[in-house]
C-alpha cells in the first residue's frame, strides 16, 4: 500500500519551482499525496498539481528561458506594486483551466496575508486561481488583491511554511519542503546552453524599470541597497524567522531543504535546473528517511 503524504510547500520565488522535482520524486518512489498546502510559489505548484496539470505547467516553464518572461510582465505605475500579474495568469489559463478548490481530488490550501485585518487568509474553497493570485502577491512586486473588507498580499509575510493548515489522517507522513533553508548549495549541471543575452534580458529591463528608486549609499560603497532590494531583504528575513519558529513547533516526518542561496527569487528562466535541484534534494531526504526506518 502506498504511504499517504500530507505535503507542505513553502514560498521562495523561483526556487519554488523545485517543488515540481520534489513531487515527481515522491510519486516515483510510490508515495501518495492526498493533501497539499502552500504559500506563494508553493501555492502555485501545489495548485497546479491538485488540478492534475503538472506536466503541462512544467513544459511551459521550460520554454521561459529566453525573452518570453519579460513579455509576460505587465508593469504598472501603481504605488502598490510593479506588476499586475494578469498576463501570466491569463497565459496559464490557456492550458490550465480554473476550478473550485472544493471540487479537486486532493485537499488543497493556499495562504495569503490580510494586511488590513492583520490575519491569515486561508483558501480551501472557491477559485483556485484567485487563491494563487492572492498568495503570490509579494509586496512591492505584485499588486495586492482587494477583497470586500481587506487587502491580501503574499502569504510568506505571515506563514511561509503553512504546516498549521496541512490536512492529516492516521498513519500519514508529513513532508515539508523549505526552499529558503540554511543548507549547502547544490547546483545541477547546466542542462542546456544559453547566451548571456537570453538569460539576463528580462532581469536587466526589470532592474532598469525600478532603477529610479535606487539611491547610492555614500557611507557604504561595498553594497548599495535600493528601495526594493531593502524591502525584499527585510521581508525575506522576517519570513525566514517565522518559518524557523514553525518548524520548531511542528515535527515533519521528512524535511526537504533547498538552500536560500541556490537561486535568486526571479531566476524563472532556470526552471530546468531548479526542478532537478528539487529532485536531488528530495532523493537525499527520502533515502535518509527510508534508511532510518530499516
Coordinates of C-alpha atoms in Angstrom, one line a residue:
X1 CA 0.0 0.0 0.0
X2 CA 1.3 3.5 -0.9
X3 CA 2.1 5.7 2.1
X4 CA -0.1 8.7 2.3
X5 CA 1.6 12.1 2.3
X6 CA 0.4 15.4 3.5
X7 CA 2.7 17.8 1.6
X8 CA 3.6 21.4 2.7
X9 CA 5.3 23.7 0.2
X10 CA 7.0 26.9 1.1
X11 CA 7.2 30.2 -0.8
X12 CA 10.5 31.4 -2.2
X13 CA 10.2 32.9 -5.6
X14 CA 11.7 31.0 -8.5
X15 CA 13.2 28.5 -6.0
X16 CA 9.7 27.3 -5.5
X17 CA 9.9 25.6 -9.0
X18 CA 12.0 23.0 -7.1
X19 CA 8.7 21.7 -5.7
X20 CA 8.0 20.2 -9.1
X21 CA 11.1 18.0 -8.8
X22 CA 10.1 17.1 -5.2
X23 CA 6.6 16.0 -6.2
X24 CA 7.9 13.9 -9.1
X25 CA 10.4 12.1 -6.9
X26 CA 7.7 11.4 -4.2
X27 CA 5.5 9.9 -6.9
X28 CA 8.4 8.0 -8.4
X29 CA 9.1 6.4 -5.0
X30 CA 5.5 5.3 -4.5
X31 CA 4.1 7.9 -2.1
X32 CA 0.5 9.1 -2.5
X33 CA 0.0 12.8 -2.0
X34 CA -3.5 13.3 -0.6
X35 CA -3.1 16.9 0.7
X36 CA -1.0 19.9 -0.3
X37 CA -0.8 23.2 1.5
X38 CA 1.3 26.0 0.1
X39 CA 2.3 29.6 0.2
X40 CA 3.3 31.8 -2.7
X41 CA 5.1 29.6 -5.3
X42 CA 4.3 26.7 -3.0
X43 CA 0.6 27.6 -3.6
X44 CA 1.2 27.8 -7.3
X45 CA 2.9 24.4 -7.7
X46 CA 0.6 22.8 -5.2
X47 CA -2.4 24.2 -7.0
X48 CA -1.3 23.1 -10.4
X49 CA -0.6 19.6 -9.0
X50 CA -4.0 19.5 -7.4
X51 CA -5.5 20.4 -10.8
X52 CA -3.7 17.5 -12.4
X53 CA -1.7 19.7 -14.8
X54 CA 1.8 19.4 -13.5
X55 CA 3.3 18.1 -16.7
X56 CA 1.7 20.9 -18.8
X57 CA 2.9 23.5 -16.3
X58 CA 6.5 22.2 -16.3
X59 CA 6.7 22.1 -20.1
X60 CA 5.5 25.7 -20.2
X61 CA 8.1 26.8 -17.6
X62 CA 10.8 25.1 -19.6
X63 CA 10.1 27.5 -22.5
X64 CA 10.7 30.6 -20.4
X65 CA 14.4 30.6 -20.6
X66 CA 14.6 33.5 -23.2
X67 CA 12.7 36.7 -23.7
X68 CA 9.3 35.3 -23.1
X69 CA 9.3 36.1 -19.4
X70 CA 9.7 39.8 -19.9
X71 CA 6.8 39.8 -22.4
X72 CA 4.6 38.2 -19.7
X73 CA 5.4 41.0 -17.2
X74 CA 2.7 43.7 -17.2
X75 CA 4.3 46.6 -15.5
X76 CA 2.2 49.1 -13.7
X77 CA 2.9 52.5 -12.2
X78 CA 0.7 51.6 -9.2
X79 CA 2.2 52.6 -5.9
X80 CA 1.2 49.2 -4.5
X81 CA 3.4 47.1 -6.8
X82 CA 5.4 46.9 -10.0
X83 CA 3.5 44.1 -11.8
X84 CA -0.2 43.4 -12.2
X85 CA 0.2 39.7 -13.0
X86 CA -2.7 39.5 -15.3
X87 CA -0.6 38.4 -18.3
X88 CA 1.0 35.5 -16.5
X89 CA -2.3 34.1 -15.2
X90 CA -4.1 34.6 -18.5
X91 CA -1.4 32.7 -20.2
X92 CA -1.6 29.9 -17.8
X93 CA -5.4 29.7 -18.3
X94 CA -4.7 28.8 -21.9
X95 CA -3.6 25.3 -20.8
X96 CA -4.8 25.1 -17.2
X97 CA -8.5 25.8 -16.6
X98 CA -9.6 27.4 -13.4
X99 CA -11.6 25.2 -10.9
X100 CA -13.2 25.4 -7.5
X101 CA -10.8 24.2 -4.7
X102 CA -13.6 22.1 -3.1
X103 CA -14.0 20.1 -6.4
X104 CA -10.4 19.0 -6.5
X105 CA -9.5 15.3 -6.0
X106 CA -7.0 16.2 -3.3
X107 CA -7.2 18.6 -0.3
X108 CA -5.6 22.0 -1.1
X109 CA -5.0 25.1 0.9
X110 CA -3.3 28.3 -0.1
X111 CA -2.2 31.0 2.4
X112 CA -2.3 34.8 1.9
X113 CA -1.9 37.6 4.4
X114 CA -4.6 40.2 5.0
X115 CA -2.7 43.3 5.9
X116 CA -5.8 45.3 6.7
X117 CA -7.3 42.9 9.2
X118 CA -3.9 41.6 10.3
X119 CA -4.6 37.9 9.8
X120 CA -4.0 34.9 7.6
X121 CA -6.4 34.3 4.8
X122 CA -6.6 30.5 4.1
X123 CA -8.2 29.4 0.8
X124 CA -9.8 26.0 0.9
X125 CA -12.7 26.8 -1.4
X126 CA -13.6 29.0 -4.3
X127 CA -11.5 29.7 -7.4
X128 CA -8.0 28.2 -7.3
X129 CA -6.7 31.0 -9.5
X130 CA -8.0 33.6 -7.1
X131 CA -6.3 31.8 -4.2
X132 CA -3.0 31.5 -6.0
X133 CA -3.1 35.2 -7.1
X134 CA -3.5 36.4 -3.6
X135 CA -0.9 34.0 -2.2
X136 CA 1.8 35.2 -4.6
X137 CA 1.2 39.0 -4.2
X138 CA 4.8 39.7 -3.0
X139 CA 4.8 43.3 -1.5
X140 CA 6.3 45.9 -3.9
X141 CA 6.4 43.4 -6.8
X142 CA 2.9 42.1 -7.5
X143 CA 0.0 44.3 -6.7
X144 CA -2.2 43.1 -3.7
X145 CA -5.6 41.6 -4.1
X146 CA -8.6 43.7 -2.8
X147 CA -11.4 41.9 -1.0
X148 CA -14.7 43.3 0.4
X149 CA -13.0 44.5 3.5
X150 CA -9.4 43.5 3.2
X151 CA -6.2 43.7 1.2
X152 CA -4.3 40.4 0.5
X153 CA -0.5 40.0 0.0
X154 CA 1.9 37.1 -0.2
X155 CA 1.3 34.6 2.5
X156 CA 5.0 34.4 3.2
X157 CA 4.6 37.6 5.2
X158 CA 2.8 35.7 7.9
X159 CA 3.2 31.9 7.3
X160 CA 5.7 30.9 4.6
X161 CA 5.6 27.2 5.6
X162 CA 1.9 26.6 6.3
X163 CA 2.2 23.3 8.3
X164 CA -0.7 24.5 10.5
X165 CA -3.0 24.1 7.5
X166 CA -1.9 20.7 6.5
X167 CA -4.7 18.1 6.5
X168 CA -3.7 15.0 8.5
X169 CA -5.0 11.4 8.6
X170 CA -3.9 8.5 10.7
X171 CA -0.6 6.9 9.7
X172 CA 0.2 9.6 7.1
X173 CA 3.6 11.2 6.5
X174 CA 4.1 14.9 6.9
X175 CA 6.5 16.1 4.2
X176 CA 7.7 19.7 4.3
X177 CA 9.7 21.4 1.6
X178 CA 11.6 24.6 2.6
X179 CA 13.2 26.4 -0.3
X180 CA 14.7 29.1 1.9
X181 CA 16.8 26.8 4.1
X182 CA 20.2 27.4 5.6
X183 CA 21.6 24.4 3.7
X184 CA 24.5 23.6 1.4
X185 CA 24.0 24.8 -2.2
X186 CA 23.5 22.1 -4.8
X187 CA 23.7 23.2 -8.4
X188 CA 22.8 20.6 -11.1
X189 CA 24.8 20.6 -14.3
X190 CA 23.5 23.2 -16.7
X191 CA 21.1 21.4 -18.9
X192 CA 21.4 23.5 -22.0
X193 CA 23.5 26.4 -23.2
X194 CA 22.1 29.9 -23.0
X195 CA 23.7 33.1 -24.2
X196 CA 24.1 35.9 -21.6
X197 CA 21.6 38.0 -23.6
X198 CA 19.0 35.3 -23.4
X199 CA 19.2 34.6 -19.7
X200 CA 19.5 38.2 -18.5
X201 CA 17.4 40.3 -20.8
X202 CA 14.3 40.4 -18.6
X203 CA 16.3 41.0 -15.4
X204 CA 18.1 43.9 -17.0
X205 CA 14.8 45.5 -18.1
X206 CA 13.2 44.8 -14.7
X207 CA 16.2 46.4 -12.9
X208 CA 16.1 49.4 -15.2
X209 CA 12.4 49.9 -14.5
X210 CA 12.8 50.4 -10.8
X211 CA 16.3 51.8 -11.0
X212 CA 14.9 55.2 -10.4
X213 CA 14.2 54.1 -6.8
X214 CA 17.8 53.2 -6.2
X215 CA 19.9 55.8 -4.3
X216 CA 23.6 55.3 -3.7
X217 CA 24.7 54.9 -0.1
X218 CA 27.6 57.2 0.2
X219 CA 28.5 55.6 3.5
X220 CA 29.0 52.1 2.1
X221 CA 30.5 51.5 -1.4
X222 CA 30.5 47.7 -1.0
X223 CA 26.7 47.2 -1.0
X224 CA 24.1 49.7 -2.2
X225 CA 20.6 48.6 -1.3
X226 CA 17.9 50.2 -3.4
X227 CA 14.4 50.8 -2.2
X228 CA 13.0 47.4 -3.5
X229 CA 16.1 45.4 -2.5
X230 CA 15.9 46.7 1.0
X231 CA 12.2 45.9 1.4
X232 CA 12.7 42.4 -0.2
X233 CA 15.6 41.6 2.0
X234 CA 13.6 42.7 5.1
X235 CA 10.6 40.6 4.2
X236 CA 12.7 37.6 3.4
X237 CA 14.5 37.8 6.8
X238 CA 11.1 38.2 8.6
X239 CA 9.7 35.2 6.7
X240 CA 12.8 33.1 7.5
X241 CA 12.5 33.7 11.2
X242 CA 8.7 32.9 11.2
X243 CA 9.5 29.7 9.2
X244 CA 12.1 28.6 11.7
X245 CA 9.6 29.0 14.6
X246 CA 7.0 27.0 12.7
X247 CA 9.5 24.2 12.0
X248 CA 10.5 24.1 15.7
X249 CA 6.8 23.9 16.7
X250 CA 5.9 21.1 14.3
X251 CA 7.8 18.0 13.6
X252 CA 7.7 17.0 10.0
X253 CA 8.5 13.3 9.2
X254 CA 10.5 14.4 6.3
X255 CA 12.0 17.9 5.8
X256 CA 13.4 18.6 2.4
X257 CA 15.7 21.6 2.4
X258 CA 16.7 23.8 -0.6
X259 CA 19.3 26.4 0.1
X260 CA 18.2 30.0 0.0
X261 CA 21.4 30.8 -1.8
X262 CA 20.9 28.3 -4.6
X263 CA 18.9 30.6 -7.0
X264 CA 17.6 34.2 -6.9
X265 CA 13.9 35.0 -6.4
X266 CA 13.5 35.9 -10.1
X267 CA 15.5 33.1 -11.8
X268 CA 12.5 31.7 -13.5
X269 CA 14.5 31.2 -16.7
X270 CA 16.4 28.5 -14.9
X271 CA 13.4 26.3 -14.4
X272 CA 15.0 23.0 -15.6
X273 CA 17.9 23.3 -13.2
X274 CA 15.7 24.3 -10.3
X275 CA 13.4 21.2 -10.9
X276 CA 16.5 19.0 -10.9
X277 CA 17.7 20.6 -7.7
X278 CA 14.4 19.8 -6.1
X279 CA 14.5 16.2 -7.3
X280 CA 18.0 15.8 -5.9
X281 CA 17.1 17.3 -2.5
X282 CA 14.0 15.0 -2.3
X283 CA 16.0 11.9 -3.2
X284 CA 18.5 12.7 -0.4
X285 CA 15.9 13.3 2.2
X286 CA 13.7 10.3 1.2
X287 CA 16.8 8.0 1.2
X288 CA 17.7 9.2 4.7
X289 CA 14.1 8.6 5.9
X290 CA 14.0 5.1 4.5
X291 CA 17.3 4.2 6.0
X292 CA 16.1 5.3 9.4
X293 CA 13.1 3.1 9.0
X294 CA 15.1 -0.1 8.3

